[in-house]
Coordinates of C-alpha atoms in Angstrom, one line a residue:
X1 CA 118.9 94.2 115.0
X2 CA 115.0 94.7 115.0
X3 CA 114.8 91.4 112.3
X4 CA 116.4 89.4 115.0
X5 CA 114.1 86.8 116.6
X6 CA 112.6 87.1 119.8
X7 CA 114.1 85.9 123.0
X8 CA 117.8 86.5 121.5
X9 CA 120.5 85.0 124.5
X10 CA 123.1 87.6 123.2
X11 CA 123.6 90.0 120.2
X12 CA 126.6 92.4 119.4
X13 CA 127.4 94.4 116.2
X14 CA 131.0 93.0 115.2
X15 CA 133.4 93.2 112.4
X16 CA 134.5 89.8 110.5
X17 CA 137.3 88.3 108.6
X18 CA 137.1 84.9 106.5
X19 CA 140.8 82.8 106.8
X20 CA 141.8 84.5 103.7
X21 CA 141.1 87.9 104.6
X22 CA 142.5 87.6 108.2
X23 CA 145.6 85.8 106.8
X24 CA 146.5 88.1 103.9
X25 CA 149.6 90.5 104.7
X26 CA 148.9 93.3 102.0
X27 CA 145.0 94.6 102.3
X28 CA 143.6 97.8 102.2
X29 CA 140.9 97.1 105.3
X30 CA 141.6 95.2 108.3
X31 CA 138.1 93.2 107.7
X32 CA 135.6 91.8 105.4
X33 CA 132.4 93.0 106.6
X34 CA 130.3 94.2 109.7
X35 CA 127.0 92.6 111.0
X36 CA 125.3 91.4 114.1
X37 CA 126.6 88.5 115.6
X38 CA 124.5 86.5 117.9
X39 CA 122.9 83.1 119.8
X40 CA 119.9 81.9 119.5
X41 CA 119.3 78.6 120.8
X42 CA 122.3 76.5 120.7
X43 CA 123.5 77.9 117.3
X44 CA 125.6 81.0 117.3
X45 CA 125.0 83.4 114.1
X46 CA 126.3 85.9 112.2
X47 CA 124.1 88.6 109.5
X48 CA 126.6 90.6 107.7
X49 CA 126.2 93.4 105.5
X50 CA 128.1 91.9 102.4
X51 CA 127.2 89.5 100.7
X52 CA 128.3 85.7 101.3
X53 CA 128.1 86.8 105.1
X54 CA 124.3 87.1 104.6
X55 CA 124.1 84.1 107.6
X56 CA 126.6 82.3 108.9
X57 CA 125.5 79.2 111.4
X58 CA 128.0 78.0 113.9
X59 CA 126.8 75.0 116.2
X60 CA 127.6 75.6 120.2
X61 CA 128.2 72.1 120.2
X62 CA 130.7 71.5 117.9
X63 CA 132.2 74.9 116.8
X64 CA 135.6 76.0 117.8
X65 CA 136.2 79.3 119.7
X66 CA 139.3 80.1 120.0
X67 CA 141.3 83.5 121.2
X68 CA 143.2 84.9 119.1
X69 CA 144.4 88.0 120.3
X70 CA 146.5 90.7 118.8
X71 CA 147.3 91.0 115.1
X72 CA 149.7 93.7 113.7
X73 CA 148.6 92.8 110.2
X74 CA 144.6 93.5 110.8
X75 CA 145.2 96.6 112.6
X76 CA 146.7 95.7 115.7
X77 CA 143.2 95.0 116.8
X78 CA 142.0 92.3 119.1
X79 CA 140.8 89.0 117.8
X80 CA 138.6 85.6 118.2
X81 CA 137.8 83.0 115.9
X82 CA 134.8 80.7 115.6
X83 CA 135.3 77.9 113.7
X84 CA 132.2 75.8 111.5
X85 CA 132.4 72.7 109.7
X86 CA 133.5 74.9 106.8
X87 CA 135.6 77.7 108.2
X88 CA 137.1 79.7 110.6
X89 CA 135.8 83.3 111.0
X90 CA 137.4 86.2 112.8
X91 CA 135.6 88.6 114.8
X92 CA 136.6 91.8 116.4
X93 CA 135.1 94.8 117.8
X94 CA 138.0 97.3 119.1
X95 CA 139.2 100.6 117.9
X96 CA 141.8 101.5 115.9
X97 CA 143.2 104.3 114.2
X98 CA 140.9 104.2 111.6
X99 CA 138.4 102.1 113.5
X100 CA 135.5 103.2 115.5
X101 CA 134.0 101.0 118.3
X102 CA 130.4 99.6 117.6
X103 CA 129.4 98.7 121.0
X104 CA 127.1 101.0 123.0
X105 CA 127.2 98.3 125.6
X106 CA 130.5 98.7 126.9
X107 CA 131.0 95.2 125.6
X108 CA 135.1 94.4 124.1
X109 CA 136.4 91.3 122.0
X110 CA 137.6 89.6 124.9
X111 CA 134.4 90.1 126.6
X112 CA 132.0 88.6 123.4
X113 CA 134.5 85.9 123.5
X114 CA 134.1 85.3 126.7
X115 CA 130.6 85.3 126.7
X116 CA 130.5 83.0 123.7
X117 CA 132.6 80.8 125.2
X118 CA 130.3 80.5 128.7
X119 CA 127.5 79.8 126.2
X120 CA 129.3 76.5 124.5
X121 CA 129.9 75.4 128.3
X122 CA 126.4 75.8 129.4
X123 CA 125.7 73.4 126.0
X124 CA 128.3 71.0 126.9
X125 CA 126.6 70.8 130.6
X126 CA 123.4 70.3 128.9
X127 CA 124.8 67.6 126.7
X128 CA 126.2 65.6 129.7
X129 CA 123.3 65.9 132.2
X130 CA 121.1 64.5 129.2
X131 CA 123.7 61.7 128.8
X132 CA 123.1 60.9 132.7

């Protein structure tokens, strides 16, 4: 979190799954990867710790945020995605039986998603008063 750049809106260690991985019935880990996922500007990131998820850009203004909720098949575990102009990711940050929380904050999926979601309105409100 320390290479991060200054004056951060948000940041939140996460866990990640691309479509295929979220999708897939038989796995061996219910994600990809872990990293940092946060907004800076009107661009939401993601820095994993695999590689591929080095960066991952996703533009307030035209990504899709969607909840996804509860799925048995990634370890029962609560779920959003954010989609790009090239895919949709899936983030989580509950516990599970093999699972450990990251979050020092207190913070839960629902609650990032949240979040995330108040910062795409905020944009949008931006967009439309610069419109008038």
């Amino acid at each position: 979190m320390d290479s991060l750049p200054e004056n951060v809106s948000f940041k939140v260690a996460v866990r990640v799954n691309s479509s295929r991985k979220n999708d897939s019935i038989f796995k061996f880990t219910g994600f990809d990867c872990s990293g940092i996922l946060y907004v800076y500007g009107e661009i939401i990131y993601f820095k994993g710790s695999k590689p591929g998820y080095e960066q991952i850009e996703f533009d307030l203004k035209s990504a899709v945020i969607n909840w996804v909720g509860v799925q048995a098949q990634n370890g029962a575990l609560q779920w959003f995605s954010i989609k790009n102009n090239q895919d949709t990711y899936y983030f989580n940050m509950e516990t599970g039986i093999t699972i450990f929380n990251l979050s020092k904050s207190g913070e839960s999926t629902r609650n990032i998603y949240e979040k995330l979601k108040n910062f795409q309105a905020a944009t949008d409100l931006e967009k439309i008063g610069a419109q008038n």
